[in-house]
Amino acid sequence: MEDTEPKETPDNESSTGGAGGAPKRTKRLRRTRRITLAVLLVLLLPVLTAETALRINYMGDPADGTRTRDRDAMWLGHAWVDGRKKDADLTALARGLETTGIRDLYVHTGPMEHDGTLPESLYPRARWLVDAVHREMPGVRVQAFLGDVLATESPDGMRLEKAATRAAVVDSARQVLDVGYDGVHLDLEPLHSGDRNYLSLLDDVRAVTRARDAQLSVAAHQIDPLPGFHSFWGTVAGHPKWWSQEFFGQVARRVDQIAVMSYDTMQPLESLYGGYVAQQTSLALEATPPTTHLLMGLPFYHENRFGHWNHAETVAAAVRGVRLGLSRTDADRERFGVAAYIDFAATEKDWTSYRDGWVG
């Protein structure tokens, strides 16, 4: 007769894992937790180390004399050349700049078309502005701020690898100098480190500005906080963001002025942002020849988004960071200043922080 009684299941082989299965699952769980913790430490430790270094970089007192050299600059919006700004606005601007060290105005005159051309219809009041500034603010220069999006990270935008496009940008530079501008200020983004076509463009534009006794200035990306960091970030995020210190120096040697866009830094605290600016100031001073005018950007605007925390990126922290970097690297650098971005978003607190911290 067939045995119909159920067979006894061994203690260590139950259908649900039995008494012997629980220890195995516990060991796997512990192993998984240890691996996860190790991975987190590997990822977070370099970040925590870097942030600690920035906090330390913000400590100490700036050296005496690290104040304005009366070589500061400010970016101005397009309203100054399209007809929205009037005589009363210019008078108010002149009055406000009297108590500052601002001597260069980068006035948004573009944007250029993707082919490098610049429609004259964009700046009908440019001649009025230049003449008015020269009359009301003697010694202040007006530079045409020309920018465009580059097709480096998307299919749309300006392509500097095209010789015809670079030639058109040079013609646009001639065009604004014919209006009476004192210089050309280029802001082409996102510009990847090592771009030889950009360097070639700067050589060609500078030949034009030198022939007119005019300025060539550029808005520059930040410098690698760690060697080769732009390559790492480009691989991880698809947006290199930073320039190598070597490439920054190659750009700086080709222009009269280079203004570092030292904002949008992803720093979450004011002290970390200030330490970051101090580091950027030192790196930029090391790479910029003394014959080139170096400016560090100040965030005269207010946004809260990934990459820019309004409570952290303050003018006060930026100014203190600039002074600390200047103190440690080249306290007597003469061709040095700060550049405020941008006039239409500035608050009275921004101006006060700039005047109290930098003008003195």
XYZ file of C-alpha atoms in Angstrom:
360
model
C 0.000 0.000 0.000
C 1.249 3.528 -0.868
C 2.341 5.611 2.099
C -0.112 8.553 2.266
C 1.243 10.244 5.380
C 3.068 13.514 4.736
C 6.844 13.275 4.921
C 8.540 15.284 7.580
C 10.476 18.217 6.215
C 13.981 18.543 7.651
C 14.425 21.450 10.004
C 16.821 23.210 7.650
C 14.876 22.721 4.432
C 11.413 24.193 5.016
C 9.514 25.595 2.035
C 9.921 29.087 3.400
C 13.593 28.772 4.095
C 13.286 27.137 7.463
C 15.311 27.861 10.513
C 18.502 27.687 8.449
C 17.211 30.253 5.842
C 16.817 33.135 8.276
C 20.524 33.431 9.131
C 21.400 33.327 5.440
C 18.978 36.162 4.651
C 20.284 38.135 7.613
C 23.856 37.727 6.401
C 22.912 38.815 2.870
C 21.081 41.839 4.251
C 24.047 42.828 6.396
C 26.407 42.372 3.457
C 24.183 44.521 1.245
C 24.041 47.243 3.883
C 27.826 47.202 4.302
C 28.343 47.456 0.545
C 25.814 50.292 0.269
C 27.475 52.174 3.138
C 30.892 51.694 1.572
C 29.677 53.016 -1.783
C 28.095 56.058 -0.105
C 31.309 56.762 1.766
C 33.345 56.486 -1.426
C 31.005 58.956 -3.125
C 30.499 61.364 -0.243
C 33.971 61.475 1.292
C 35.570 63.465 -1.573
C 32.607 65.877 -1.530
C 32.809 66.364 2.234
C 36.577 66.822 2.010
C 36.223 69.421 -0.743
C 33.495 71.313 1.109
C 35.554 71.315 4.294
C 38.474 72.767 2.336
C 36.231 75.542 1.002
C 35.021 76.377 4.506
C 38.620 76.635 5.687
C 39.412 78.748 2.626
C 36.831 81.286 3.814
C 38.570 81.763 7.151
C 41.023 84.525 8.013
C 41.150 88.253 7.346
C 41.750 89.935 3.987
C 44.950 91.941 3.687
C 44.909 95.698 3.934
C 44.639 97.365 0.551
C 42.584 94.599 -1.074
C 39.874 97.006 -2.128
C 38.728 98.468 -5.412
C 41.368 99.690 -7.840
C 38.641 101.703 -9.610
C 38.695 99.063 -12.357
C 35.338 97.392 -11.724
C 32.657 96.604 -14.307
C 28.951 95.915 -14.579
C 26.779 94.043 -17.050
C 23.759 96.067 -18.225
C 20.561 94.743 -19.793
C 19.278 95.242 -23.316
C 16.826 97.977 -22.282
C 19.666 100.509 -22.498
C 19.919 100.201 -26.288
C 16.445 99.176 -27.507
C 14.631 102.375 -26.525
C 13.200 101.532 -23.125
C 15.746 103.566 -21.151
C 15.549 107.371 -21.268
C 17.607 110.377 -20.181
C 16.289 110.195 -16.618
C 17.461 106.584 -16.335
C 20.928 107.550 -17.518
C 21.082 110.386 -14.989
C 20.135 107.992 -12.180
C 22.737 105.467 -13.321
C 25.441 108.131 -13.388
C 24.513 109.270 -9.891
C 24.606 105.712 -8.558
C 27.990 104.886 -10.081
C 29.666 107.966 -8.589
C 30.283 106.112 -5.320
C 31.654 102.956 -6.965
C 34.795 101.793 -8.730
C 32.898 100.843 -11.912
C 34.669 102.023 -15.062
C 33.424 99.540 -17.681
C 29.836 98.857 -18.723
C 29.112 95.659 -20.671
C 25.846 96.566 -22.402
C 23.795 93.730 -23.896
C 23.683 94.591 -27.599
C 23.058 91.154 -29.139
C 22.290 88.373 -29.188
C 24.044 87.525 -32.412
C 22.407 85.180 -34.879
C 23.735 81.623 -34.944
C 25.634 82.503 -38.138
C 27.531 85.253 -36.297
C 25.704 88.224 -37.765
C 24.169 91.018 -35.680
C 20.909 92.708 -36.787
C 21.197 96.493 -36.480
C 17.542 96.621 -35.444
C 18.525 95.239 -32.031
C 20.281 98.393 -30.827
C 18.612 101.565 -32.205
C 19.637 103.630 -29.158
C 23.246 102.493 -28.870
C 24.700 105.771 -30.139
C 22.560 107.715 -27.653
C 23.819 105.556 -24.780
C 27.495 105.787 -25.699
C 27.366 109.554 -26.149
C 25.397 110.048 -22.928
C 27.772 107.916 -20.848
C 30.805 109.734 -22.227
C 29.154 113.042 -21.407
C 27.733 112.223 -17.967
C 30.343 109.736 -16.750
C 33.810 110.784 -17.969
C 36.273 107.913 -17.825
C 33.625 105.182 -18.037
C 33.843 102.908 -21.096
C 30.881 101.325 -22.862
C 31.447 97.900 -24.382
C 29.037 95.996 -26.609
C 28.044 92.756 -24.862
C 27.627 90.230 -27.721
C 26.590 86.691 -26.927
C 24.981 83.554 -28.265
C 24.384 79.919 -27.388
C 26.976 77.565 -28.830
C 26.027 74.255 -30.426
C 28.334 72.339 -28.102
C 25.711 70.445 -26.108
C 22.676 70.639 -28.395
C 22.119 70.673 -32.158
C 21.045 74.332 -32.139
C 23.387 77.292 -31.733
C 26.473 78.982 -33.113
C 29.145 76.704 -34.564
C 32.603 78.152 -34.109
C 34.159 75.371 -36.163
C 32.762 77.133 -39.246
C 35.215 79.720 -40.590
C 32.355 81.728 -42.097
C 30.686 81.998 -38.690
C 33.868 83.226 -37.021
C 34.349 85.773 -39.816
C 30.791 87.018 -39.286
C 31.455 87.501 -35.541
C 34.513 89.584 -36.440
C 32.322 91.683 -38.756
C 29.806 92.115 -35.921
C 32.649 93.442 -33.767
C 33.507 95.994 -36.442
C 29.841 96.878 -36.689
C 29.451 97.844 -33.021
C 32.766 99.705 -32.951
C 31.485 101.777 -35.889
C 28.580 102.832 -33.653
C 31.044 104.264 -31.144
C 31.405 101.530 -28.528
C 34.682 101.528 -26.607
C 35.062 97.779 -26.869
C 33.585 94.352 -27.564
C 32.574 91.954 -24.792
C 32.015 88.344 -25.916
C 29.930 85.843 -23.968
C 29.598 82.539 -25.828
C 28.240 79.601 -23.836
C 28.579 76.738 -23.139
C 32.200 76.964 -24.243
C 34.202 73.828 -23.623
C 37.760 73.903 -22.341
C 40.402 73.628 -25.044
C 38.283 75.019 -27.899
C 40.891 76.050 -30.490
C 38.282 77.680 -32.710
C 37.424 80.082 -29.894
C 41.082 81.014 -29.471
C 41.327 81.650 -33.202
C 38.237 83.868 -33.020
C 39.757 85.900 -30.191
C 42.928 86.453 -32.220
C 40.897 87.760 -35.140
C 38.644 90.010 -33.057
C 41.578 91.447 -31.140
C 43.249 92.457 -34.381
C 40.166 94.581 -35.048
C 39.893 96.077 -31.562
C 43.598 96.924 -31.418
C 43.389 98.715 -34.744
C 40.562 100.838 -33.285
C 42.284 101.358 -29.894
C 39.299 99.547 -28.349
C 38.933 96.893 -25.645
C 38.340 93.176 -26.127
C 36.796 91.535 -23.070
C 35.231 88.127 -22.474
C 32.991 86.423 -19.947
C 34.894 83.342 -18.782
C 33.812 80.030 -17.295
C 35.075 79.014 -13.873
C 38.366 77.144 -13.502
C 38.633 73.464 -12.534
C 38.427 73.330 -8.716
C 40.391 70.076 -9.039
C 42.730 69.251 -11.957
C 40.798 67.745 -14.863
C 37.446 68.200 -13.142
C 35.791 69.500 -16.334
C 36.480 66.149 -18.013
C 34.991 64.199 -15.114
C 31.899 66.421 -14.922
C 31.435 66.315 -18.681
C 31.365 62.526 -18.549
C 28.968 62.417 -15.588
C 26.639 65.316 -16.422
C 27.210 65.957 -20.130
C 28.131 69.577 -19.312
C 31.848 70.170 -18.577
C 31.095 73.630 -17.073
C 34.678 74.420 -16.008
C 37.812 75.314 -17.966
C 41.260 73.995 -17.236
C 43.583 76.570 -15.710
C 45.797 76.214 -18.782
C 42.963 77.067 -21.172
C 41.892 79.986 -18.975
C 45.422 81.354 -19.299
C 45.366 80.904 -23.084
C 42.169 82.960 -23.249
C 43.460 85.590 -20.802
C 46.571 86.199 -22.897
C 44.443 87.011 -25.943
C 42.182 89.675 -24.418
C 42.357 92.984 -22.579
C 39.851 91.978 -19.905
C 38.595 88.621 -18.655
C 35.590 88.471 -16.317
C 35.020 85.208 -14.435
C 31.365 84.208 -14.080
C 31.960 83.222 -10.452
C 28.356 82.388 -9.612
C 26.014 79.441 -10.255
C 28.428 77.345 -8.212
C 26.080 74.756 -6.636
C 27.333 75.733 -3.164
C 24.630 75.418 -0.469
C 26.078 77.729 2.203
C 27.361 81.298 2.180
C 30.669 80.279 3.754
C 31.214 77.547 1.161
C 30.380 79.925 -1.676
C 32.785 82.523 -0.311
C 35.502 79.895 0.014
C 34.837 78.788 -3.546
C 35.177 82.367 -4.823
C 38.434 82.735 -2.886
C 39.738 79.604 -4.590
C 38.588 80.771 -8.034
C 40.219 84.161 -7.493
C 43.549 82.528 -6.668
C 43.362 80.172 -9.650
C 42.465 83.025 -12.015
C 45.251 85.266 -10.692
C 47.783 82.484 -11.240
C 46.685 82.017 -14.855
C 46.177 85.652 -15.886
C 49.182 87.719 -16.981
C 49.539 91.061 -15.161
C 48.983 92.886 -18.446
C 45.424 91.519 -18.672
C 42.680 93.056 -16.546
C 41.076 90.305 -14.421
C 37.592 90.720 -12.951
C 35.693 88.384 -10.613
C 31.912 88.239 -11.021
C 29.485 89.284 -8.281
C 25.909 87.889 -8.231
C 23.676 90.981 -8.406
C 20.676 88.738 -9.160
C 18.440 86.466 -7.134
C 17.288 82.975 -8.097
C 16.685 79.673 -6.373
C 17.331 76.677 -8.584
C 19.773 73.821 -8.958
C 23.215 75.321 -9.157
C 22.337 78.667 -7.566
C 21.065 79.143 -4.012
C 20.108 82.721 -3.322
C 20.787 82.474 0.419
C 24.319 81.215 -0.271
C 25.503 83.176 -3.308
C 25.494 86.659 -1.816
C 27.466 89.726 -2.829
C 28.910 89.973 0.688
C 30.308 86.419 0.531
C 31.640 86.933 -2.994
C 33.418 90.180 -2.071
C 35.002 88.627 1.007
C 36.070 85.607 -1.078
C 37.603 87.857 -3.725
C 39.568 89.788 -1.100
C 40.825 86.581 0.536
C 41.947 85.112 -2.791
C 43.616 88.367 -3.763
C 45.334 88.601 -0.359
C 46.811 85.105 -0.616
C 47.891 85.178 -4.240
C 48.729 88.655 -5.534
C 47.583 91.366 -3.146
C 49.212 94.138 -5.175
C 47.748 93.161 -8.564
C 46.829 96.451 -10.212
C 44.736 95.307 -13.185
C 42.083 93.679 -11.054
C 38.456 94.307 -10.157
C 34.985 92.861 -9.720
C 32.113 92.740 -12.205
C 28.467 92.924 -11.111
C 25.810 90.861 -12.911
C 23.300 92.445 -13.625
C 21.857 95.960 -13.267
C 18.122 95.266 -13.601
C 18.091 92.581 -10.890
C 20.285 94.389 -8.350
C 18.901 95.265 -4.922
C 19.968 97.991 -2.542
C 21.457 95.277 -0.322
C 23.658 94.152 -3.223
C 24.938 97.689 -3.739
C 25.524 98.179 -0.013
C 27.467 94.917 0.262
C 29.597 95.922 -2.719
C 30.284 99.425 -1.402
C 30.941 98.408 2.209
C 32.960 95.301 1.414
C 34.905 96.341 -1.676
C 34.843 100.111 -2.176
C 35.355 100.828 1.533
